Coordinates of C-alpha atoms in Angstrom, one line a residue:
M1 CA 8.9 26.7 -71.5
S2 CA 5.9 24.4 -72.3
P3 CA 5.3 21.3 -70.1
V4 CA 6.2 18.7 -73.1
G5 CA 9.1 20.4 -73.4
L6 CA 10.2 20.4 -69.2
R7 CA 9.4 17.1 -69.4
C8 CA 11.5 16.4 -72.5
L9 CA 14.5 18.2 -70.5
L10 CA 13.5 16.5 -67.6
F11 CA 13.9 13.0 -69.1
I12 CA 17.5 14.7 -70.8
S13 CA 19.4 15.4 -67.3
V14 CA 17.8 12.3 -66.0
V15 CA 19.2 10.2 -68.8
V16 CA 22.6 11.7 -68.3
C17 CA 22.6 11.4 -64.8
Y18 CA 22.6 7.6 -65.6
W19 CA 25.0 7.3 -68.3
V20 CA 27.6 9.1 -66.4
P21 CA 28.2 6.5 -63.3
A22 CA 30.4 9.1 -61.6
G23 CA 27.0 10.3 -60.4
C24 CA 26.9 13.3 -62.7
Y25 CA 30.4 14.1 -61.8
A26 CA 31.7 14.3 -65.2
D27 CA 31.2 18.4 -65.6
G28 CA 33.7 18.9 -62.6
K29 CA 31.5 20.7 -60.9
V30 CA 33.4 18.7 -57.1
T31 CA 33.3 22.3 -55.0
K32 CA 31.1 20.2 -52.5
V33 CA 34.2 17.8 -51.5
C34 CA 37.0 20.8 -51.8
G35 CA 37.7 20.0 -48.1
S36 CA 38.1 16.3 -48.1
M37 CA 39.2 15.6 -51.6
E38 CA 37.6 12.6 -52.1
P39 CA 35.2 11.4 -54.6
H40 CA 31.5 10.7 -53.4
H41 CA 31.6 7.1 -55.2
G42 CA 30.5 4.5 -53.1
V43 CA 34.0 2.6 -52.6
P44 CA 36.6 3.8 -50.8
G45 CA 40.3 4.9 -52.8
Q46 CA 43.1 3.0 -53.8
T47 CA 46.3 2.8 -51.2
T48 CA 48.8 1.0 -53.9
H49 CA 51.1 3.3 -55.5
S50 CA 49.6 5.8 -58.1
P51 CA 50.4 5.8 -61.4
Y52 CA 50.3 9.5 -61.6
R53 CA 52.8 12.2 -60.6
L54 CA 52.5 16.2 -59.9
E55 CA 55.8 17.9 -60.5
T56 CA 56.5 22.1 -60.8
N57 CA 59.0 23.7 -63.2
T58 CA 60.4 25.9 -59.7
T59 CA 62.9 24.4 -57.6
T60 CA 62.2 24.4 -54.3
T61 CA 61.9 28.3 -54.0
F62 CA 59.1 31.1 -55.1
S63 CA 58.1 34.5 -54.2
P64 CA 55.1 36.5 -54.1
G65 CA 53.7 36.8 -57.2
D66 CA 55.4 34.3 -58.8
R67 CA 53.6 32.0 -61.1
I68 CA 54.3 28.8 -61.1
Q69 CA 53.5 26.0 -63.7
V70 CA 52.0 22.7 -61.6
I71 CA 52.2 20.1 -64.1
L72 CA 49.6 16.5 -63.9
S73 CA 50.9 13.6 -65.5
G74 CA 51.0 9.7 -65.8
T75 CA 51.8 6.3 -67.4
S76 CA 47.9 6.0 -67.8
Y77 CA 44.7 7.3 -68.5
F78 CA 42.8 8.9 -65.8
E79 CA 38.8 10.7 -66.6
G80 CA 38.9 13.6 -63.9
F81 CA 41.1 15.3 -61.0
L82 CA 40.8 18.1 -58.4
L83 CA 44.7 20.3 -57.5
Q84 CA 44.7 22.5 -55.0
A85 CA 47.4 24.2 -53.6
R86 CA 47.8 24.4 -49.2
D87 CA 50.2 25.5 -46.5
A88 CA 51.9 22.9 -45.3
A89 CA 52.9 23.6 -42.0
N90 CA 49.2 23.4 -41.7
Q91 CA 48.2 20.2 -42.8
G92 CA 44.4 20.3 -40.8
S93 CA 43.1 23.2 -42.5
V94 CA 41.3 22.9 -45.7
S95 CA 42.2 26.5 -46.8
T96 CA 43.8 27.0 -50.8
V97 CA 46.3 29.0 -51.4
G98 CA 46.7 31.2 -54.4
T99 CA 45.0 31.2 -57.9
F100 CA 45.5 29.1 -60.8
T101 CA 45.0 30.3 -63.9
L102 CA 44.3 27.8 -67.4
T103 CA 46.2 26.8 -70.5
N104 CA 43.7 24.6 -72.0
V105 CA 40.4 26.1 -70.8
N106 CA 38.3 23.1 -72.8
K107 CA 39.4 20.1 -70.6
T108 CA 40.3 22.1 -67.3
Q109 CA 37.9 24.4 -65.2
L110 CA 38.3 26.9 -62.1
L111 CA 36.9 26.2 -58.9
P112 CA 35.8 28.1 -55.8
C113 CA 36.8 26.6 -52.8
N114 CA 36.5 28.0 -49.4
K115 CA 34.1 30.8 -51.5
H116 CA 37.6 30.9 -52.8
K117 CA 37.3 32.0 -56.4
G118 CA 39.5 30.5 -58.7
S119 CA 41.4 28.2 -56.1
A120 CA 41.2 25.2 -57.5
V121 CA 41.3 23.2 -60.6
S122 CA 39.1 20.1 -61.9
H123 CA 38.0 18.7 -65.3
T124 CA 35.4 19.6 -67.7
S125 CA 34.2 16.2 -68.5
D126 CA 35.4 12.5 -67.9
A127 CA 37.6 12.3 -71.9
R128 CA 40.3 10.1 -70.8
Q129 CA 43.7 12.2 -70.5
T130 CA 47.4 12.1 -69.4
E131 CA 48.6 15.2 -68.7
V132 CA 47.4 18.9 -67.6
I133 CA 49.1 21.5 -67.4
V134 CA 48.1 24.7 -65.0
I135 CA 49.4 28.2 -63.7
W136 CA 49.4 28.4 -59.9
N137 CA 49.5 32.2 -58.8
A138 CA 51.5 33.2 -55.4
P139 CA 49.8 35.6 -53.7
K140 CA 50.9 38.5 -51.7
D141 CA 50.2 37.0 -48.1
A142 CA 51.3 33.2 -49.4
P143 CA 52.7 31.1 -46.0
G144 CA 55.8 29.9 -45.8
Q145 CA 55.9 26.5 -47.3
V146 CA 53.3 25.8 -49.9
Q147 CA 52.6 22.3 -51.4
F148 CA 50.2 20.7 -53.9
F149 CA 47.5 18.1 -53.6
V150 CA 45.8 15.8 -56.0
T151 CA 43.3 13.5 -56.5
V152 CA 42.6 11.4 -59.5
V153 CA 39.8 9.5 -61.0
A154 CA 41.3 6.8 -63.6
H155 CA 37.7 5.4 -63.5
Y156 CA 34.5 5.7 -61.4
S157 CA 35.8 3.0 -58.6
V158 CA 39.3 3.4 -59.1
F159 CA 40.7 6.9 -57.8
W160 CA 43.6 7.9 -55.2
V161 CA 42.7 10.6 -53.0
K162 CA 44.6 14.1 -52.2
L163 CA 48.2 12.9 -53.7
P164 CA 51.3 15.2 -51.8
G165 CA 53.1 17.3 -54.2
P166 CA 56.5 18.8 -54.2
I167 CA 56.6 21.6 -51.8
I168 CA 57.8 25.4 -52.5
Y169 CA 59.1 27.8 -50.0
Q170 CA 58.8 31.9 -49.4
H171 CA 62.9 33.1 -50.3
G172 CA 64.6 32.9 -46.7
V173 CA 62.7 30.6 -45.2
T174 CA 64.4 27.1 -43.8
P175 CA 62.8 24.0 -45.9
Q176 CA 61.5 21.9 -43.3
P177 CA 60.3 18.0 -42.9
P178 CA 56.5 17.9 -43.8
Q179 CA 54.3 16.9 -41.2
S180 CA 53.5 12.7 -41.1
D181 CA 50.1 13.2 -42.5
T182 CA 51.2 14.6 -45.8
T183 CA 52.7 10.7 -46.0
P184 CA 50.7 8.9 -48.4
P185 CA 48.5 6.2 -46.2
P186 CA 50.0 3.2 -45.7
V187 CA 48.8 0.0 -47.5
Q188 CA 46.1 -1.8 -46.2
P189 CA 45.7 -5.6 -46.5
T190 CA 42.8 -7.0 -49.0
T191 CA 41.2 -9.7 -48.0
T192 CA 40.3 -11.7 -50.7
P193 CA 36.6 -13.5 -50.4
P194 CA 36.8 -17.3 -51.0
I195 CA 35.6 -18.6 -54.3
L196 CA 32.2 -21.2 -54.2
P197 CA 33.4 -24.7 -54.9
G198 CA 30.4 -24.8 -57.5
P199 CA 26.9 -23.1 -58.8
F200 CA 23.9 -22.9 -56.2
T201 CA 21.5 -25.2 -56.6
S202 CA 17.4 -25.2 -56.2
E203 CA 17.4 -28.7 -54.0
G204 CA 16.3 -28.0 -50.7
C205 CA 13.6 -25.1 -51.3
G206 CA 11.1 -25.2 -49.4
Q207 CA 12.5 -27.4 -47.2
S208 CA 15.6 -26.4 -45.6
K209 CA 16.1 -23.3 -47.2
S210 CA 13.0 -20.4 -48.9
C211 CA 13.6 -19.1 -52.1
L212 CA 12.7 -17.3 -54.5
L213 CA 12.9 -18.6 -58.5
D214 CA 12.6 -16.3 -61.9
P215 CA 11.5 -18.3 -63.6
P216 CA 9.2 -20.2 -61.5
G217 CA 11.0 -24.1 -60.5
C218 CA 13.9 -22.7 -62.7
D219 CA 18.3 -24.5 -61.2
P220 CA 20.3 -22.2 -61.2
K221 CA 22.6 -25.1 -61.7
E222 CA 21.4 -25.7 -64.8
D223 CA 19.8 -22.4 -66.4
P224 CA 22.5 -19.4 -66.8
H225 CA 19.0 -17.7 -67.2
C226 CA 17.4 -18.6 -63.9
F227 CA 16.7 -15.7 -61.0
F228 CA 17.7 -17.5 -57.8
L229 CA 18.0 -16.2 -54.0
S230 CA 17.7 -18.0 -50.8
M231 CA 17.7 -18.0 -47.1
T232 CA 18.5 -20.5 -44.8
T233 CA 18.5 -19.6 -40.8
D234 CA 21.9 -20.1 -39.2
G235 CA 23.7 -21.6 -35.7
P236 CA 21.9 -23.6 -33.3
D237 CA 19.7 -20.1 -31.6
K238 CA 18.9 -18.8 -35.6
T239 CA 20.8 -16.0 -34.8
S240 CA 21.7 -15.1 -38.2
V241 CA 20.7 -16.0 -42.0
I242 CA 22.4 -17.5 -45.6
F243 CA 22.4 -15.8 -48.5
E244 CA 22.2 -16.8 -51.5
L245 CA 22.4 -15.1 -54.9
S246 CA 22.1 -15.7 -58.5
G247 CA 21.5 -14.6 -62.5
P248 CA 22.8 -13.4 -65.5
A249 CA 26.1 -12.4 -65.4
E250 CA 25.8 -8.9 -67.1
G251 CA 26.8 -6.7 -64.7
Y252 CA 25.4 -7.3 -60.5
I253 CA 23.0 -8.9 -59.0
A254 CA 21.4 -7.8 -55.9
F255 CA 18.3 -8.1 -53.7
A256 CA 16.6 -6.0 -51.4
L257 CA 14.3 -5.8 -48.2
S258 CA 11.5 -3.5 -48.4
W259 CA 8.0 -3.2 -46.5
D260 CA 6.3 -2.2 -49.4
T261 CA 6.5 -2.8 -53.0
W262 CA 8.1 0.8 -54.2
M263 CA 11.8 1.0 -54.7
G264 CA 12.9 3.6 -51.6
N265 CA 14.2 2.8 -47.7
D266 CA 15.1 -0.7 -49.0
D267 CA 17.4 -2.3 -47.0
V268 CA 20.4 -3.5 -50.6
Y269 CA 22.9 -6.4 -50.9
M270 CA 24.6 -6.6 -54.4
C271 CA 27.2 -8.7 -56.2
V272 CA 28.7 -6.5 -59.0
K273 CA 31.3 -8.0 -61.3
D274 CA 34.3 -6.3 -62.0
G275 CA 36.6 -7.2 -64.6
D276 CA 37.0 -11.2 -63.5
R277 CA 36.2 -10.2 -59.6
V278 CA 32.8 -9.4 -57.8
S279 CA 32.3 -7.6 -55.4
V280 CA 30.0 -8.1 -52.4
S281 CA 28.6 -5.5 -50.5
A282 CA 25.5 -4.1 -48.2
A283 CA 23.5 -0.4 -48.4
F284 CA 20.7 1.6 -48.0
V285 CA 18.1 3.0 -51.0
S286 CA 16.3 5.9 -49.8
G287 CA 14.7 6.8 -52.9
R288 CA 14.8 6.2 -56.8
T289 CA 18.5 6.0 -56.5
H290 CA 21.8 5.1 -55.9
P291 CA 22.7 2.9 -53.2
E292 CA 24.4 4.8 -50.3
D293 CA 26.4 3.6 -47.4
Q294 CA 27.9 0.9 -49.1
S295 CA 30.2 -1.5 -47.3
Q296 CA 30.9 -4.8 -46.1
S297 CA 29.3 -4.1 -42.2
G298 CA 28.0 -6.8 -40.6
L299 CA 28.2 -9.4 -43.6
S300 CA 30.4 -12.5 -43.4
L301 CA 31.3 -15.9 -44.8
V302 CA 31.0 -13.8 -47.8
S303 CA 31.8 -15.7 -50.9
W304 CA 31.2 -15.7 -54.9
R305 CA 31.2 -17.5 -57.8
L306 CA 31.5 -16.0 -61.3
A307 CA 31.2 -19.1 -64.5
D308 CA 28.9 -20.3 -67.1
G309 CA 27.7 -16.8 -67.6
V310 CA 26.4 -16.8 -64.2
I311 CA 27.4 -14.5 -61.9
Q312 CA 26.4 -16.1 -57.4
C313 CA 27.4 -14.9 -54.3
R314 CA 27.3 -15.8 -51.1
L315 CA 26.6 -14.0 -47.6
S316 CA 25.6 -14.1 -43.8
R317 CA 24.7 -11.2 -42.0
P318 CA 23.3 -11.6 -37.9
V319 CA 19.9 -11.5 -37.7
K320 CA 20.0 -8.4 -35.4
L321 CA 23.0 -5.7 -36.2
A322 CA 24.5 -4.0 -33.2
N323 CA 23.7 -0.8 -33.2
Q324 CA 21.5 -0.8 -36.4
E325 CA 24.6 -0.7 -38.5
A326 CA 24.1 1.8 -41.6
A327 CA 20.4 1.4 -42.0
R328 CA 20.1 -2.6 -41.7
Y329 CA 16.4 -3.9 -40.9
D330 CA 16.0 -6.5 -39.0
L331 CA 15.9 -9.9 -40.5
D332 CA 13.2 -11.6 -37.8
Q333 CA 9.9 -9.1 -39.9
D334 CA 8.2 -9.7 -43.0
Y335 CA 10.0 -7.9 -45.9
Y336 CA 8.8 -8.2 -49.5
L337 CA 11.5 -9.7 -51.5
F338 CA 13.0 -7.4 -54.6
L339 CA 15.4 -9.4 -56.8
A340 CA 17.1 -7.0 -59.8
N341 CA 19.8 -6.8 -61.9
G342 CA 21.7 -5.4 -65.1
H343 CA 25.0 -3.5 -66.0
A344 CA 27.9 -2.3 -64.7
E345 CA 30.8 -1.2 -65.1
Y346 CA 33.9 -1.2 -63.4
G347 CA 32.4 -2.2 -60.4
E348 CA 29.6 0.6 -60.1
I349 CA 26.3 -0.5 -61.1
W350 CA 23.9 1.4 -63.6
K351 CA 20.1 1.0 -63.3
H352 CA 18.1 -2.0 -64.1
S353 CA 17.1 -2.7 -67.2
Q354 CA 13.7 -4.0 -66.3
Q355 CA 11.5 -3.8 -63.6
P356 CA 12.4 -6.1 -60.5
L357 CA 11.4 -9.4 -59.6
I358 CA 8.9 -8.4 -56.8
S359 CA 7.8 -11.5 -54.2
T360 CA 3.6 -11.3 -54.3
H361 CA 3.8 -11.6 -50.4
R362 CA 5.9 -11.0 -47.2
K363 CA 7.7 -13.4 -46.2
H364 CA 9.5 -13.7 -43.0
I365 CA 12.9 -13.9 -43.2
T366 CA 14.0 -16.0 -39.9
G367 CA 10.3 -18.5 -40.8
P368 CA 9.3 -21.4 -42.3
P369 CA 10.9 -22.4 -45.7
E370 CA 8.7 -21.2 -48.9
V371 CA 9.2 -21.6 -52.5
L372 CA 8.1 -17.9 -53.2
R373 CA 6.6 -16.1 -56.4
G374 CA 7.2 -12.8 -57.9
S375 CA 5.8 -10.7 -60.4
R376 CA 8.0 -8.5 -62.4
G377 CA 5.0 -6.6 -63.6
P378 CA 2.3 -4.5 -61.2
I379 CA -1.6 -5.7 -61.1
I380 CA -2.0 -2.1 -62.8
M381 CA 0.2 -2.2 -65.5
K382 CA -1.0 -5.3 -66.3
I383 CA -4.3 -4.4 -66.6
H384 CA -3.6 -1.0 -69.0
G385 CA -1.5 -3.4 -71.3
A386 CA -4.2 -5.6 -71.2
L387 CA -6.8 -2.4 -72.1
M388 CA -4.8 -1.1 -74.5
L389 CA -4.0 -4.2 -77.1
L390 CA -7.7 -5.7 -76.7
A391 CA -9.0 -1.8 -77.8
W392 CA -6.2 -1.6 -80.9
M393 CA -5.9 -5.1 -81.5
L394 CA -9.3 -5.9 -82.0
T395 CA -12.2 -3.5 -81.1
G396 CA -11.1 -0.6 -82.7
S397 CA -9.5 -2.7 -85.8
V398 CA -12.5 -4.4 -86.7
G399 CA -14.9 -1.5 -85.9
T400 CA -12.3 0.5 -88.5
F401 CA -13.0 -2.8 -90.9
I402 CA -16.9 -2.4 -90.8
A403 CA -16.8 1.6 -91.3
S404 CA -14.0 0.8 -94.4
F405 CA -15.9 -2.4 -96.7
Y406 CA -19.0 -3.5 -94.9
K407 CA -21.4 -0.5 -95.8
P408 CA -22.4 -1.8 -98.8
D409 CA -23.6 -5.3 -97.6
W410 CA -26.0 -3.9 -94.8
A411 CA -26.6 -1.0 -96.8
N412 CA -30.4 -1.6 -96.3
Q413 CA -29.9 -3.9 -92.5
T414 CA -31.7 -2.1 -89.8
L415 CA -30.8 -2.0 -85.9
L416 CA -32.9 0.2 -83.4
G417 CA -33.6 2.7 -85.8
Q418 CA -29.7 3.2 -88.0
K419 CA -28.0 0.8 -90.4
V420 CA -26.3 -2.2 -88.8
W421 CA -22.9 -0.9 -90.2
F422 CA -22.9 1.8 -88.5
Q423 CA -24.5 0.5 -85.1
V424 CA -21.9 -2.0 -84.7
H425 CA -18.6 0.6 -85.8
R426 CA -20.0 3.1 -83.7
G427 CA -20.6 1.2 -80.9
L428 CA -17.0 -1.0 -81.1
M429 CA -15.8 2.4 -81.5
M430 CA -16.8 4.3 -78.0
L431 CA -16.1 0.3 -77.0
T432 CA -12.5 0.8 -78.1
V433 CA -12.6 5.1 -76.7
T434 CA -13.6 3.9 -73.5
L435 CA -11.1 1.0 -73.1
T436 CA -8.5 3.6 -74.1
I437 CA -9.4 6.7 -71.6
V438 CA -9.7 3.9 -68.5
A439 CA -6.1 2.2 -69.8
F440 CA -4.7 5.6 -70.2
C441 CA -5.5 6.9 -67.1
L442 CA -3.8 3.4 -65.1
P443 CA 0.0 4.2 -65.6
F444 CA -1.0 7.3 -64.2
F445 CA -2.4 5.8 -61.1
Y446 CA 0.7 3.6 -60.2
R447 CA 3.1 6.3 -60.8
K448 CA 1.7 9.0 -58.6
G449 CA 2.7 11.4 -62.1
W450 CA 4.3 11.6 -65.1
S451 CA 6.9 9.0 -66.3
K452 CA 10.0 10.1 -66.5
H453 CA 11.7 7.1 -67.8
A454 CA 9.4 5.6 -70.3
G455 CA 10.8 7.2 -73.5
V456 CA 8.3 8.2 -76.7
H457 CA 5.6 5.8 -75.7
P458 CA 3.6 7.8 -72.7
Y459 CA 3.7 10.8 -75.7
L460 CA 1.9 8.1 -78.1
G461 CA 0.0 7.5 -75.3
C462 CA -1.5 11.3 -75.3
C463 CA -1.3 11.1 -79.2
V464 CA -3.5 8.3 -79.2
L465 CA -6.0 9.0 -76.7
T466 CA -6.5 12.9 -78.1
L467 CA -7.1 11.5 -81.5
S468 CA -9.8 9.2 -79.7
L469 CA -11.2 11.9 -78.1
I470 CA -11.5 14.0 -81.2
Q471 CA -13.5 11.6 -83.9
P472 CA -16.6 11.0 -81.8
I473 CA -16.8 15.0 -81.7
L474 CA -16.6 14.9 -85.4
A475 CA -19.3 12.7 -86.0
A476 CA -21.7 14.5 -83.8
I477 CA -21.0 17.7 -86.1
R478 CA -20.8 15.5 -89.1
P479 CA -23.0 17.1 -92.3
S480 CA -25.7 15.0 -93.7
P481 CA -25.1 12.6 -96.2
D482 CA -26.9 14.4 -99.2
S483 CA -24.4 18.0 -98.1
H484 CA -22.0 18.9 -100.6
R485 CA -19.6 19.8 -97.6
R486 CA -20.1 15.7 -96.4
Y487 CA -17.2 14.5 -98.1
I488 CA -15.0 16.9 -95.6
F489 CA -16.2 15.0 -92.8
N490 CA -15.4 11.8 -94.9
W491 CA -12.1 12.1 -95.4
G492 CA -11.4 14.4 -92.4
H493 CA -12.9 11.3 -89.5
W494 CA -11.0 8.7 -92.3
G495 CA -7.5 10.7 -91.7
V496 CA -7.9 11.4 -88.0
G497 CA -8.2 7.1 -87.1
S498 CA -5.8 5.8 -90.2
V499 CA -3.2 8.2 -87.7
T500 CA -4.7 7.2 -84.7
E501 CA -4.4 3.3 -85.6
I502 CA -0.8 3.6 -86.5
M503 CA 0.0 6.0 -83.3
A504 CA -1.3 3.1 -81.3
V505 CA 0.6 0.1 -83.3
A506 CA 3.9 2.2 -82.6
A507 CA 2.6 2.4 -78.8
M508 CA 1.9 -1.3 -78.5
F509 CA 5.6 -1.9 -80.6
L510 CA 7.7 0.7 -77.6
G511 CA 4.8 -0.8 -74.5
T512 CA 6.3 -4.1 -75.3
R513 CA 9.7 -2.5 -73.6
Q514 CA 8.6 -0.8 -70.9
S515 CA 10.3 -1.4 -68.1
S516 CA 7.4 -1.9 -66.1
L517 CA 5.9 -4.5 -67.9
L518 CA 8.7 -5.8 -70.3
L519 CA 7.4 -9.0 -72.4
P520 CA 9.6 -11.3 -73.9
Q521 CA 11.6 -10.0 -76.4
P522 CA 11.7 -10.6 -79.5
W523 CA 9.0 -12.7 -79.3
A524 CA 6.4 -10.3 -78.3
T525 CA 8.0 -8.0 -80.7
H526 CA 7.3 -10.6 -83.7
V527 CA 3.5 -11.6 -82.7
L528 CA 2.7 -7.5 -83.5
I529 CA 4.8 -7.9 -86.5
G530 CA 3.0 -11.0 -87.7
Y531 CA -0.6 -8.6 -86.2
V532 CA 0.5 -5.8 -88.6
T533 CA 0.9 -8.3 -91.3
W534 CA -2.6 -9.9 -91.2
L535 CA -4.1 -6.6 -90.7
A536 CA -2.4 -5.6 -94.1
S537 CA -3.4 -8.7 -95.9
F538 CA -6.9 -8.6 -95.0
R539 CA -6.9 -5.3 -96.5
F540 CA -5.3 -5.8 -99.1
L541 CA -7.6 -8.4 -99.8
L542 CA -11.0 -7.0 -99.4
L543 CA -10.0 -3.7 -101.8
M544 CA -9.2 -6.2 -104.4
H545 CA -12.6 -7.7 -103.8
K546 CA -14.3 -4.6 -103.8
H547 CA -12.2 -3.9 -107.7
L548 CA -12.6 -6.1 -109.2
Y549 CA -16.4 -6.7 -108.4
I550 CA -16.7 -2.8 -109.8
K551 CA -15.1 -3.9 -112.9
K552 CA -16.7 -7.1 -112.9
S553 CA -20.7 -6.1 -112.3
L554 CA -21.1 -3.2 -114.3
G555 CA -19.9 -0.6 -116.9
A556 CA -18.1 2.9 -116.5
D557 CA -21.6 4.8 -116.7
D558 CA -22.1 2.9 -113.3
Q559 CA -19.0 3.1 -111.1
Q560 CA -19.4 6.6 -109.7
A561 CA -22.7 5.1 -107.6
I562 CA -21.0 2.1 -106.6
L563 CA -18.0 4.2 -105.4
S564 CA -20.5 6.5 -103.8
D565 CA -21.3 3.3 -101.7
Q566 CA -25.2 2.9 -103.2
S567 CA -24.3 -0.7 -105.1
V568 CA -25.7 -4.1 -104.0
H569 CA -23.8 -6.9 -103.5
G570 CA -24.9 -10.5 -104.7
F571 CA -25.5 -12.7 -102.3
W572 CA -22.2 -14.7 -102.5
G573 CA -20.3 -11.5 -102.4
S574 CA -22.1 -11.1 -98.8
F575 CA -21.6 -14.5 -97.7
I576 CA -17.4 -14.1 -98.4
K577 CA -17.2 -11.2 -96.9
S578 CA -18.7 -11.9 -94.0
L579 CA -16.4 -15.6 -93.4
I580 CA -13.8 -12.8 -94.5
L581 CA -14.8 -10.6 -91.0
A582 CA -14.8 -13.3 -89.4
A583 CA -11.9 -15.1 -90.2
L584 CA -10.0 -11.4 -89.4
A585 CA -12.0 -11.0 -86.1
L586 CA -10.8 -14.6 -84.8
G587 CA -6.9 -13.9 -86.4
N588 CA -7.1 -10.5 -84.1
S589 CA -8.2 -12.6 -80.9
G590 CA -5.6 -15.6 -81.7
L591 CA -3.0 -13.1 -81.6
L592 CA -4.7 -10.5 -78.8
M593 CA -4.2 -14.2 -77.0
A594 CA -0.7 -14.8 -77.3
L595 CA 0.3 -11.6 -76.0
L596 CA -2.0 -11.2 -72.8
S597 CA -0.6 -14.6 -71.9
S598 CA 2.7 -13.0 -72.0
I599 CA 1.5 -10.2 -70.1
A600 CA -0.2 -12.6 -67.5
D601 CA 3.4 -14.6 -67.3
V602 CA 6.3 -11.3 -66.3

């Protein structure tokens, strides 16, 4: 398979993993949890009464070799399950008993638990269903008592672990009461975090508390789009820190403590919307992966608020935790602060849709109050965007216009031994190629390789760079002007240049929506639409000028000479075209500056 094919396959795999919140277990391949039967979803299983039941078509007895129908059903839908049979007299063992036969191979599949082929059954997708029917095959060496167990997943964060099913006995075996650990666990009382009495405010930032705000100077009390993080030392000896977090309630908002500006090995604190409630927890991110060890360990004074399109939460954490609980960081150190948000489903977070806000410098968490500034766009990616826009919105477009429309106007003027139009065109296009090469390399330095989540944008960039390098090669081997093959170069040079410019514009549209340099939308898109319209208008104007000038100045016998760029325009025609070129360059510069200013503000 080609490198491009491998990248496409990898990209599709990553997208699937992020699209399915169940950590890529939607396919039911859960052999690794055969023993515990507990999903690795980062949240505890339900302890309330289950809406699902497990039944058999037999009374209470069986014989080796029997085929017994097992039915899992419920009063509500479920998305996943894991079904096993075990020795009821030896509940401490994780060994399975017997094998299963499927009745619906589209919705169920066999799993090899404990290297025992077909000893468990699971789902094949996250398609919702209310009933599953399978056949259990009693082995010749079956124990005297067999009990069925099932784990049922209603959705990602709501599931019941190892629900006990019916117990069946071999003929001649006296039924015994099940061991105590086969009964459902007692319902644990749940504690509901108190609701915040009102919204947070930026009042006191830099005086009594440290704050990170986006946009700078916003107030979470007044602006529902304000991202806000504050830190206040608490206690007589400053032994704990109170964090306040606020942002748009699209799913979740989180902050992290990091040693550097790269995601990975970060101490994370999350406020996740789940229906009309908010769960507050801490976790650790070891790489560009889902948070690990999610819990409320070490957190206190937890409260939250969900109103007016805003999610807010408050939590307190000791500066130092006993036994370094769950890899938490000490707060008497300097860290970069990350502020991220994104979508959540059933209380499970998805990958954030834009680059996290990262503080411009490390902050001593228990240090003096200050107002921090942050950026969502890494400097190297800002330079990448600025150079690409400069190359294709100004130097490249102006250079193309000169070659297309200004040969007749500067036909007899020379500069350094070459015609003026050619020298200006060549200089601008070489500058364009140079800017493109430098800008193309920067994302590779930033990502340390190929970007797996940038969609079509990097592929378009590769095409633009390749075609940009082909153009000077074609120019270097072009035939002389009087060669009968010259028209092949003319059409080829024009065609490659046109395709390159179209791809560059498409890459710019997609680039403004990249998470690593997300420009304000739809404003940035509207600016680019304005640029394309502006460029098309001038191209149409100059084409009309050329057509009208030909028809007005000369008869049909002379048109061939005009079309081969041998005509000499009058003074006023040349002057007007010079003004048009100046207007084009000024307009392009204005639109370019508008986008560059938005890049600077990201």
